[in-house]
Tab-separated table of C-alpha atoms in Angstrom:
chain	number	residue	atom	x	y	z
A	216	MET	CA	12.431	-32.511	23.517
A	217	ASP	CA	15.612	-31.469	21.707
A	218	ILE	CA	15.209	-27.900	20.536
A	219	SER	CA	17.375	-25.441	18.654
A	220	ILE	CA	16.880	-21.721	18.926
A	221	VAL	CA	18.482	-20.084	15.922
A	222	GLY	CA	19.282	-16.519	16.861
A	223	GLY	CA	19.038	-17.613	20.477
A	224	THR	CA	21.432	-14.932	21.658
A	225	GLY	CA	18.874	-12.186	20.904
A	226	ALA	CA	16.399	-11.001	23.544
A	227	GLU	CA	13.392	-12.983	22.298
A	228	GLY	CA	15.358	-16.148	21.518
A	229	PHE	CA	17.269	-16.073	24.785
A	230	GLY	CA	14.061	-15.597	26.775
A	231	LEU	CA	12.541	-18.548	24.957
A	232	ALA	CA	15.664	-20.633	25.566
A	233	LEU	CA	15.435	-19.935	29.310
A	234	ARG	CA	11.745	-20.838	29.467
A	235	LEU	CA	12.083	-24.072	27.491
A	236	ALA	CA	15.215	-25.202	29.338
A	237	LYS	CA	13.516	-24.443	32.640
A	238	ALA	CA	10.634	-26.663	31.495
A	239	GLY	CA	13.165	-29.491	31.106
A	240	HIS	CA	13.800	-29.426	27.368
A	241	HIS	CA	17.296	-29.668	25.954
A	242	VAL	CA	17.982	-26.361	24.263
A	243	THR	CA	20.779	-25.553	21.851
A	244	ILE	CA	21.367	-21.835	21.455
A	245	GLY	CA	22.357	-21.059	17.889
A	246	SER	CA	24.322	-18.014	16.841
A	247	ARG	CA	26.281	-16.852	13.838
A	248	MET	CA	29.398	-17.035	16.027
A	249	ALA	CA	30.267	-19.935	18.312
A	250	GLU	CA	31.705	-17.550	20.915
A	251	LYS	CA	28.451	-15.600	21.148
A	252	ALA	CA	26.499	-18.827	21.549
A	253	ALA	CA	28.915	-19.965	24.280
A	254	ALA	CA	28.528	-16.658	26.123
A	255	SER	CA	24.740	-17.021	26.082
A	256	VAL	CA	25.031	-20.611	27.341
A	257	GLU	CA	27.135	-19.308	30.231
A	258	GLU	CA	24.568	-16.627	30.950
A	259	ALA	CA	21.717	-19.151	30.841
A	260	LYS	CA	23.544	-21.464	33.242
A	261	GLY	CA	24.206	-18.537	35.530
A	262	ILE	CA	20.462	-17.994	35.688
A	263	LEU	CA	19.170	-21.580	35.633
A	264	GLY	CA	22.065	-23.377	37.317
A	265	GLU	CA	25.114	-25.226	35.994
A	266	ASP	CA	23.106	-28.370	35.282
A	267	ALA	CA	20.645	-26.573	33.006
A	268	PRO	CA	20.121	-28.510	29.736
A	269	VAL	CA	21.554	-25.781	27.515
A	270	ASP	CA	24.376	-25.852	25.034
A	271	GLY	CA	25.440	-23.732	22.096
A	272	ALA	CA	26.539	-24.014	18.479
A	273	VAL	CA	26.751	-22.027	15.289
A	274	ASN	CA	23.325	-21.814	13.677
A	275	ALA	CA	23.896	-24.439	10.968
A	276	GLU	CA	25.116	-27.008	13.502
A	277	SER	CA	22.520	-26.115	16.101
A	278	VAL	CA	19.642	-27.522	14.042
A	279	VAL	CA	21.131	-30.970	13.385
A	280	GLY	CA	19.003	-33.757	14.850
A	281	LYS	CA	16.467	-31.378	16.375
A	282	PRO	CA	12.769	-32.163	15.856
A	283	VAL	CA	11.850	-28.519	16.535
A	284	VAL	CA	13.817	-25.425	15.576
A	285	PHE	CA	12.801	-21.886	16.517
A	286	VAL	CA	14.082	-19.045	14.359
A	287	THR	CA	14.142	-15.771	16.277
A	288	VAL	CA	15.916	-13.166	14.167
A	289	PRO	CA	15.098	-9.660	12.924
A	290	PHE	CA	13.415	-9.517	9.528
A	291	SER	CA	16.492	-7.877	8.006
A	292	GLY	CA	18.559	-10.967	8.815
A	293	GLN	CA	15.945	-13.600	8.038
A	294	ALA	CA	17.031	-14.582	4.513
A	295	MET	CA	20.687	-14.836	5.515
A	296	ILE	CA	19.901	-16.997	8.535
A	297	TYR	CA	17.705	-19.414	6.578
A	298	ASP	CA	20.421	-19.635	3.944
A	299	ALA	CA	22.809	-20.687	6.715
A	300	ILE	CA	20.588	-23.466	8.082
A	301	LYS	CA	18.695	-24.733	5.058
A	302	ASP	CA	21.189	-27.481	4.190
A	303	THR	CA	21.391	-28.914	7.695
A	304	LEU	CA	17.653	-28.954	8.446
A	305	GLU	CA	16.669	-32.614	8.481
A	306	GLU	CA	13.707	-34.301	6.803
A	307	GLY	CA	10.475	-33.365	8.567
A	308	THR	CA	11.988	-30.844	10.960
A	309	VAL	CA	9.410	-28.481	12.449
A	310	VAL	CA	10.659	-24.920	12.058
A	311	CYS	CA	8.832	-22.274	14.046
A	312	ASP	CA	9.466	-18.885	12.511
A	313	CYS	CA	9.046	-16.011	14.967
A	314	THR	CA	9.920	-13.161	12.610
A	315	SER	CA	7.844	-9.996	12.559
A	316	PRO	CA	8.403	-7.924	9.433
A	317	LEU	CA	8.782	-4.369	10.749
A	318	MET	CA	9.659	-1.185	8.882
A	319	THR	CA	12.760	-1.009	11.097
A	320	ALA	CA	14.301	-3.449	8.614
A	321	VAL	CA	14.498	-0.553	6.146
A	322	GLY	CA	15.076	2.281	8.593
A	323	GLY	CA	11.409	2.904	9.415
A	324	ARG	CA	9.366	2.597	12.578
A	325	ALA	CA	8.741	-0.434	14.772
A	326	THR	CA	5.062	0.514	14.923
A	327	HIS	CA	4.767	0.010	11.161
A	328	ALA	CA	4.585	-3.340	9.416
A	329	ILE	CA	6.229	-4.104	6.080
A	330	ARG	CA	4.713	-6.710	3.783
A	331	PRO	CA	7.070	-9.213	2.188
A	332	TRP	CA	6.296	-10.283	-1.371
A	333	HIS	CA	5.298	-13.743	-0.113
A	334	GLY	CA	2.601	-12.260	2.116
A	335	SER	CA	4.338	-12.834	5.428
A	336	ALA	CA	7.767	-13.500	6.867
A	337	ALA	CA	6.690	-17.070	7.654
A	338	GLU	CA	5.724	-17.702	4.027
A	339	PHE	CA	8.982	-16.108	2.925
A	340	ALA	CA	10.789	-18.461	5.315
A	341	LYS	CA	8.959	-21.432	3.844
A	342	SER	CA	10.205	-20.417	0.401
A	343	LEU	CA	13.800	-20.436	1.687
A	344	VAL	CA	13.948	-24.010	3.029
A	345	PRO	CA	13.555	-27.457	1.454
A	346	LYS	CA	9.988	-28.715	0.951
A	347	HIS	CA	10.428	-31.408	3.619
A	348	VAL	CA	10.604	-28.779	6.354
A	349	ARG	CA	7.331	-28.238	8.241
A	350	MET	CA	6.957	-24.497	8.745
A	351	VAL	CA	4.968	-23.032	11.619
A	352	GLY	CA	4.682	-19.415	12.751
A	353	ALA	CA	4.319	-18.328	16.392
A	354	PHE	CA	5.573	-16.047	19.190
A	355	HIS	CA	5.014	-12.771	17.330
A	356	THR	CA	3.124	-11.293	20.270
A	357	ILE	CA	5.165	-12.677	23.160
A	358	SER	CA	7.332	-10.049	24.778
A	359	ALA	CA	11.008	-10.843	25.339
A	360	GLU	CA	10.782	-9.176	28.756
A	361	ALA	CA	7.886	-11.424	29.758
A	362	LEU	CA	9.818	-14.520	28.685
A	363	ARG	CA	12.858	-13.343	30.572
A	364	ALA	CA	10.971	-12.691	33.845
A	365	LEU	CA	11.260	-16.323	34.931
A	366	ASP	CA	9.696	-15.774	38.342
A	367	GLN	CA	6.414	-14.718	36.734
A	368	PRO	CA	3.992	-16.557	34.448
A	369	VAL	CA	3.694	-15.220	30.891
A	370	ASP	CA	0.256	-13.587	30.836
A	371	SER	CA	-0.295	-14.026	27.122
A	372	ASP	CA	-1.644	-16.437	24.494
A	373	ALA	CA	0.498	-17.506	21.544
A	374	PHE	CA	-1.077	-17.530	18.096
A	375	VAL	CA	0.167	-20.532	16.107
A	376	MET	CA	-0.282	-20.923	12.365
A	377	GLY	CA	0.817	-23.484	9.806
A	378	ASP	CA	-0.331	-25.980	7.215
A	379	ASP	CA	0.754	-29.108	9.153
A	380	ALA	CA	-1.543	-29.852	12.101
A	381	GLU	CA	0.941	-32.158	13.839
A	382	ALA	CA	3.704	-29.573	13.576
A	383	LYS	CA	1.432	-26.944	15.110
A	384	THR	CA	0.573	-29.292	17.966
A	385	MET	CA	4.279	-29.930	18.643
A	386	VAL	CA	4.948	-26.212	18.901
A	387	GLY	CA	1.731	-25.784	20.881
A	388	SER	CA	2.793	-28.391	23.434
A	389	LEU	CA	6.061	-26.516	24.002
A	390	ILE	CA	4.088	-23.301	24.484
A	391	GLN	CA	1.892	-25.018	27.068
A	392	ASP	CA	5.055	-25.909	29.001
A	393	ILE	CA	5.648	-22.215	29.683
A	394	PRO	CA	3.709	-21.164	32.810
A	395	GLY	CA	0.751	-18.932	31.998
A	396	MET	CA	0.852	-19.431	28.257
A	397	ARG	CA	-1.819	-21.039	26.091
A	398	TRP	CA	-1.601	-21.678	22.395
A	399	VAL	CA	-4.277	-20.771	19.888
A	400	ASP	CA	-4.419	-22.442	16.482
A	401	VAL	CA	-5.363	-19.553	14.194
A	402	GLY	CA	-5.210	-21.453	10.915
A	403	GLY	CA	-2.892	-21.989	7.960
A	404	LEU	CA	0.535	-20.419	7.484
A	405	GLN	CA	-1.012	-17.549	5.507
A	406	MET	CA	-2.583	-16.306	8.751
A	407	ALA	CA	0.942	-15.103	9.562
A	408	ARG	CA	0.033	-12.170	7.293
A	409	ILE	CA	-2.232	-11.071	10.133
A	410	ALA	CA	-0.457	-12.416	13.212
A	411	GLU	CA	2.919	-10.906	12.313
A	412	THR	CA	1.387	-7.428	12.219
A	413	LEU	CA	0.272	-7.770	15.825
A	414	THR	CA	3.868	-7.045	16.864
A	415	PRO	CA	3.750	-3.405	15.690
A	416	LEU	CA	0.268	-3.085	17.233
A	417	LEU	CA	1.648	-4.169	20.619
A	418	ILE	CA	4.686	-1.929	20.203
A	419	SER	CA	2.322	0.991	19.593
A	420	ILE	CA	0.354	0.087	22.723
A	421	ASN	CA	3.569	-0.309	24.740
A	422	ILE	CA	4.734	3.158	23.676
A	423	ARG	CA	1.387	4.853	24.318
A	424	TYR	CA	0.781	3.268	27.698
A	425	LYS	CA	4.429	3.087	28.818
A	426	LEU	CA	4.456	-0.712	29.019
A	427	HIS	CA	7.019	-3.366	28.163
A	428	GLU	CA	5.097	-6.593	28.329
A	429	SER	CA	1.691	-6.133	26.727
A	430	GLY	CA	0.236	-9.230	25.104
A	431	PHE	CA	-3.029	-10.719	23.927
A	432	ARG	CA	-5.469	-13.112	25.490
A	433	ILE	CA	-8.323	-14.604	23.511
A	434	MET	CA	-11.566	-14.359	25.438
A	435	GLY	CA	-14.888	-16.108	24.954
A	436	ARG	CA	-13.485	-19.578	25.353
A	437	ASP	CA	-13.732	-21.743	28.425
A	438	ALA	CA	-12.019	-24.933	27.368
A	439	TRP	CA	-8.478	-24.640	26.098
A	440	GLY	CA	-6.701	-27.408	24.302
A	441	ALA	CA	-6.719	-28.760	20.821
A	442	PRO	CA	-9.013	-27.056	18.295
A	443	GLY	CA	-12.626	-28.230	18.252
A	444	LYS	CA	-12.498	-29.888	21.653
B	138	MET	CA	-24.851	11.616	23.988
B	139	ASP	CA	-26.750	11.707	20.692
B	140	ILE	CA	-25.504	8.905	18.515
B	141	SER	CA	-26.321	7.633	15.054
B	142	ILE	CA	-25.616	4.086	14.001
B	143	VAL	CA	-25.519	3.965	10.229
B	144	GLY	CA	-26.300	0.421	9.187
B	145	GLY	CA	-27.843	-0.058	12.618
B	146	THR	CA	-30.212	-2.754	11.406
B	147	GLY	CA	-27.312	-5.197	10.867
B	148	ALA	CA	-26.198	-7.580	13.605
B	149	GLU	CA	-23.180	-5.567	14.763
B	150	GLY	CA	-24.879	-2.189	14.521
B	151	PHE	CA	-28.035	-3.374	16.234
B	152	GLY	CA	-26.063	-4.920	19.081
B	153	LEU	CA	-24.155	-1.662	19.504
B	154	ALA	CA	-27.435	0.312	19.416
B	155	LEU	CA	-28.844	-1.848	22.222
B	156	ARG	CA	-25.732	-1.456	24.371
B	157	LEU	CA	-25.470	2.316	23.937
B	158	ALA	CA	-29.202	2.913	24.449
B	159	LYS	CA	-29.109	0.731	27.546
B	160	ALA	CA	-26.258	2.924	28.822
B	161	GLY	CA	-28.603	5.913	28.511
B	162	HIS	CA	-27.460	7.403	25.202
B	163	HIS	CA	-29.954	8.554	22.609
B	164	VAL	CA	-29.468	6.273	19.611
B	165	THR	CA	-30.794	6.798	16.101
B	166	ILE	CA	-30.760	3.611	14.037
B	167	GLY	CA	-29.942	4.443	10.433
B	168	SER	CA	-30.907	2.282	7.488
B	169	ARG	CA	-31.192	2.622	3.735
B	170	MET	CA	-34.943	2.222	4.144
B	171	ALA	CA	-37.058	4.043	6.747
B	172	GLU	CA	-39.256	0.945	7.231
B	173	LYS	CA	-36.288	-1.234	8.102
B	174	ALA	CA	-35.056	1.366	10.596
B	175	ALA	CA	-38.542	1.541	12.134
B	176	ALA	CA	-38.687	-2.244	12.465
B	177	SER	CA	-35.340	-2.274	14.279
B	178	VAL	CA	-36.531	0.506	16.588
B	179	GLU	CA	-39.579	-1.621	17.436
B	180	GLU	CA	-37.347	-4.613	18.079
B	181	ALA	CA	-35.036	-2.551	20.294
B	182	LYS	CA	-37.967	-1.234	22.316
B	183	GLY	CA	-39.292	-4.747	22.659
B	184	ILE	CA	-35.976	-5.687	24.252
B	185	LEU	CA	-35.167	-2.534	26.226
B	186	GLY	CA	-38.688	-1.267	26.982
B	187	GLU	CA	-40.970	1.251	25.278
B	188	ASP	CA	-39.207	4.205	26.880
B	189	ALA	CA	-35.814	3.248	25.471
B	190	PRO	CA	-34.064	6.263	23.895
B	191	VAL	CA	-34.060	4.814	20.372
B	192	ASP	CA	-35.456	6.157	17.135
B	193	GLY	CA	-34.863	5.511	13.465
B	194	ALA	CA	-34.221	7.328	10.192
B	195	VAL	CA	-32.777	6.791	6.762
B	196	ASN	CA	-28.976	6.917	6.941
B	197	ALA	CA	-28.548	10.447	5.566
B	198	GLU	CA	-31.023	11.896	8.074
B	199	SER	CA	-29.804	9.775	10.961
B	200	VAL	CA	-26.462	11.593	11.180
B	201	VAL	CA	-27.839	15.156	11.372
B	202	GLY	CA	-26.903	16.891	14.615
B	203	LYS	CA	-25.090	13.852	16.019
B	204	PRO	CA	-21.656	14.413	17.593
B	205	VAL	CA	-20.782	10.733	17.083
B	206	VAL	CA	-21.781	8.493	14.183
B	207	PHE	CA	-20.929	4.789	13.981
B	208	VAL	CA	-20.805	3.192	10.541
B	209	THR	CA	-21.390	-0.558	10.732
B	210	VAL	CA	-21.757	-1.899	7.219
B	211	PRO	CA	-20.128	-4.668	5.193
B	212	PHE	CA	-17.070	-3.616	3.176
B	213	SER	CA	-18.957	-4.187	-0.090
B	214	GLY	CA	-21.465	-1.486	0.875
B	215	GLN	CA	-19.067	0.956	2.478
B	216	ALA	CA	-18.542	3.376	-0.426
B	217	MET	CA	-22.268	3.562	-1.185
B	218	ILE	CA	-23.139	4.245	2.452
B	219	TYR	CA	-20.549	7.002	2.860
B	220	ASP	CA	-21.792	8.539	-0.382
B	221	ALA	CA	-25.277	8.623	1.175
B	222	ILE	CA	-24.210	10.377	4.383
B	223	LYS	CA	-21.287	12.569	3.323
B	224	ASP	CA	-23.392	15.659	2.614
B	225	THR	CA	-25.301	15.579	5.896
B	226	LEU	CA	-22.326	14.944	8.200
B	227	GLU	CA	-21.835	18.158	10.126
B	228	GLU	CA	-18.622	20.082	10.815
B	229	GLY	CA	-16.467	18.203	13.306
B	230	THR	CA	-18.632	15.083	13.514
B	231	VAL	CA	-16.761	12.089	14.912
B	232	VAL	CA	-17.341	9.134	12.600
B	233	CYS	CA	-16.331	5.739	13.950
B	234	ASP	CA	-15.872	3.320	11.099
B	235	CYS	CA	-16.307	-0.319	12.098
B	236	THR	CA	-15.739	-1.884	8.678
B	237	SER	CA	-13.549	-4.953	8.308
B	238	PRO	CA	-12.418	-5.524	4.743
B	239	LEU	CA	-12.993	-9.250	4.199
B	240	MET	CA	-12.623	-11.307	1.040
B	241	THR	CA	-16.355	-12.049	1.335
B	242	ALA	CA	-16.842	-8.671	-0.365
B	243	VAL	CA	-15.614	-10.303	-3.580
B	244	GLY	CA	-16.957	-13.806	-3.011
B	245	GLY	CA	-14.009	-15.072	-0.973
B	246	ARG	CA	-13.645	-16.252	2.598
B	247	ALA	CA	-14.385	-14.444	5.844
B	248	THR	CA	-11.084	-15.747	7.249
B	249	HIS	CA	-9.176	-13.809	4.570
B	250	ALA	CA	-8.569	-10.072	4.604
B	251	ILE	CA	-8.589	-7.878	1.512
B	252	ARG	CA	-6.496	-4.716	1.394
B	253	PRO	CA	-8.120	-1.559	0.075
B	254	TRP	CA	-5.925	0.757	-1.992
B	255	HIS	CA	-5.971	3.305	0.836
B	256	GLY	CA	-4.433	0.790	3.240
B	257	SER	CA	-7.521	0.136	5.335
B	258	ALA	CA	-11.287	0.517	5.205
B	259	ALA	CA	-11.041	3.347	7.753
B	260	GLU	CA	-8.606	5.277	5.546
B	261	PHE	CA	-10.834	4.589	2.543
B	262	ALA	CA	-13.764	5.951	4.582
B	263	LYS	CA	-11.770	9.069	5.417
B	264	SER	CA	-11.225	9.656	1.707
B	265	LEU	CA	-14.997	9.508	1.119
B	266	VAL	CA	-16.091	12.231	3.571
B	267	PRO	CA	-15.383	15.978	3.862
B	268	LYS	CA	-12.129	16.968	5.565
B	269	HIS	CA	-13.979	18.409	8.571
B	270	VAL	CA	-15.098	14.925	9.629
B	271	ARG	CA	-12.992	13.359	12.379
B	272	MET	CA	-12.522	9.710	11.456
B	273	VAL	CA	-11.888	7.016	14.069
B	274	GLY	CA	-11.782	3.236	13.662
B	275	ALA	CA	-12.992	0.749	16.289
B	276	PHE	CA	-15.131	-2.309	17.052
B	277	HIS	CA	-13.460	-4.612	14.501
B	278	THR	CA	-12.968	-7.324	17.113
B	279	ILE	CA	-16.223	-7.011	19.060
B	280	SER	CA	-18.624	-9.851	18.313
B	281	ALA	CA	-22.216	-8.972	17.419
B	282	GLU	CA	-23.384	-11.883	19.573
B	283	ALA	CA	-21.489	-10.535	22.578
B	284	LEU	CA	-23.035	-7.088	22.098
B	285	ARG	CA	-26.474	-8.610	21.749
B	286	ALA	CA	-26.204	-10.704	24.952
B	287	LEU	CA	-27.314	-7.799	27.137
B	288	ASP	CA	-27.411	-9.815	30.346
B	289	GLN	CA	-23.664	-10.465	30.123
B	290	PRO	CA	-20.675	-8.115	30.129
B	291	VAL	CA	-18.669	-7.941	26.901
B	292	ASP	CA	-15.434	-9.751	27.755
B	293	SER	CA	-13.314	-7.908	25.220
B	294	ASP	CA	-11.177	-4.804	24.697
B	295	ALA	CA	-11.835	-2.433	21.799
B	296	PHE	CA	-8.889	-1.191	19.779
B	297	VAL	CA	-9.390	2.458	18.825
B	298	MET	CA	-7.348	4.286	16.193
B	299	GLY	CA	-7.446	7.743	14.696
B	300	ASP	CA	-5.507	10.939	14.139
B	301	ASP	CA	-7.644	13.131	16.436
B	302	ALA	CA	-7.033	12.397	20.120
B	303	GLU	CA	-10.257	14.039	21.315
B	304	ALA	CA	-12.336	12.079	18.822
B	305	LYS	CA	-10.723	8.832	20.023
B	306	THR	CA	-11.485	9.737	23.619
B	307	MET	CA	-15.140	10.421	22.767
B	308	VAL	CA	-15.479	6.994	21.164
B	309	GLY	CA	-13.473	5.494	24.029
B	310	SER	CA	-15.842	6.955	26.622
B	311	LEU	CA	-18.799	5.333	24.851
B	312	ILE	CA	-16.937	2.015	24.847
B	313	GLN	CA	-16.327	2.336	28.587
B	314	ASP	CA	-20.104	2.690	29.051
B	315	ILE	CA	-20.559	-0.899	27.851
B	316	PRO	CA	-20.140	-3.293	30.801
B	317	GLY	CA	-16.925	-5.308	30.578
B	318	MET	CA	-15.377	-3.337	27.760
B	319	ARG	CA	-12.212	-1.277	27.884
B	320	TRP	CA	-10.772	0.819	25.099
B	321	VAL	CA	-7.181	0.729	23.932
B	322	ASP	CA	-5.690	3.593	21.950
B	323	VAL	CA	-3.531	1.799	19.383
B	324	GLY	CA	-2.397	4.874	17.470
B	325	GLY	CA	-3.180	6.773	14.283
B	326	LEU	CA	-5.828	5.858	11.731
B	327	GLN	CA	-3.275	3.887	9.703
B	328	MET	CA	-3.221	1.297	12.499
B	329	ALA	CA	-6.589	0.214	11.086
B	330	ARG	CA	-4.455	-1.630	8.505
B	331	ILE	CA	-3.627	-3.996	11.348
B	332	ALA	CA	-6.728	-3.831	13.552
B	333	GLU	CA	-9.158	-4.520	10.706
B	334	THR	CA	-7.402	-7.785	9.926
B	335	LEU	CA	-8.086	-9.037	13.444
B	336	THR	CA	-11.657	-9.754	12.374
B	337	PRO	CA	-10.673	-12.612	10.028
B	338	LEU	CA	-8.249	-13.873	12.701
B	339	LEU	CA	-11.107	-14.095	15.218
B	340	ILE	CA	-13.395	-15.660	12.606
B	341	SER	CA	-10.725	-18.316	12.023
B	342	ILE	CA	-10.490	-18.953	15.769
B	343	ASN	CA	-14.300	-19.069	16.088
B	344	ILE	CA	-14.499	-21.678	13.320
B	345	ARG	CA	-11.652	-23.813	14.660
B	346	TYR	CA	-12.804	-23.792	18.266
B	347	LYS	CA	-16.574	-23.688	17.582
B	348	LEU	CA	-17.047	-20.313	19.257
B	349	HIS	CA	-19.200	-17.288	18.465
B	350	GLU	CA	-17.887	-14.614	20.768
B	351	SER	CA	-14.111	-14.739	20.840
B	352	GLY	CA	-12.387	-11.428	21.450
B	353	PHE	CA	-9.107	-9.939	22.569
B	354	ARG	CA	-7.905	-8.617	25.887
B	355	ILE	CA	-4.630	-6.746	26.181
B	356	MET	CA	-2.587	-8.068	29.095
B	357	GLY	CA	0.386	-6.584	30.877
B	358	ARG	CA	-1.394	-3.452	31.978
B	359	ASP	CA	-2.794	-2.758	35.414
B	360	ALA	CA	-4.150	0.758	35.074
B	361	TRP	CA	-6.666	1.374	32.335
B	362	GLY	CA	-7.734	4.788	31.168
B	363	ALA	CA	-6.259	7.405	28.935
B	364	PRO	CA	-2.906	6.585	27.310
B	365	GLY	CA	0.178	7.311	29.377
B	366	LYS	CA	-1.665	7.503	32.709
């Protein structure tokens, strides 16, 4: 699949780019500056090999013609980034917002959540793009370090939320391509109000227990796949 | 340990009573009505045996002389229940609030959270009791069915929050006495603002995947015990 990762030069986005490219997807790393994107492409090829299916572009260009776009930026930059890509997002594009609204955006702590007016960062994102965009939220609880450690499976489930079932399944299938990961459909986009606050919970656990890669697994379920099966 | 479970005739409280009594703790099941408490005691003894360390009392009496009190009531009844026990809670009692503020309290859905003015039900609870009470929050993500299934371990971690480290450890040690469970210190009592909303997330997962006992495990951690060890 052709994928853009807007903000793909950051730790979370770059880790995701590596994992998806390693799984055989064509990944375009988006950045505000073409040079930064190019540097990350070089770094990715240094890790994955020169033939790795990775290229780079400025954010607005990176999303053109891509069925799935991940947006991995800090909450403080979210509005600006969506403003940059909203006119080049094509009809029906699936956008997976990975933003966690933390108090760090206003000088506070990473263990504290901040609530956007719209309820969640994902709902805020939805308000910033044309109606034809299919917004999904995911990856709030997946550690950048775990994504980056390519020699190890990611021992974590990804909570996926959105109002378009097909869009969720598309994102879910990409998640399943990452060794160790499973996706969990947790409901409509509003569930981002809950899922996004799991980031500060994990950060608090990481600090208290001196960890870097804590994550969640959902227990009590034998069969994993599409909901209801 | 001597334990009271206020609201111990409900599904969650009764399951917790069974688990803690089975672990050898003396459990007093509290209820608004003495007859209901007595009926639950009979039921518990029918399950655990006549010698099981379980008795019953009305809520206000149930907490007298107990170092740890669990409060397991629906959000809609929380204020009334704390009003009933606040005068009999003794100096330094550890109260573990298990309330999840759901929209069901006002006729809405169990998959939707409602935010109390105080930030969380646990912080609301703290405002309802004397200052000498040590408030802890826990058990928001532990299924009543899983607690009740005594022949199986509980495949779930319990998130524990509070501002008194010793009180958290006391609740944590009780959690560790339940086969399969581990406790995770997630920080101060304000973290209940996050942890309490995990209940509607699990309810949403249970509905979507036709489960009854979903729960969370924290991954990325080999050694479990006190924080920082």
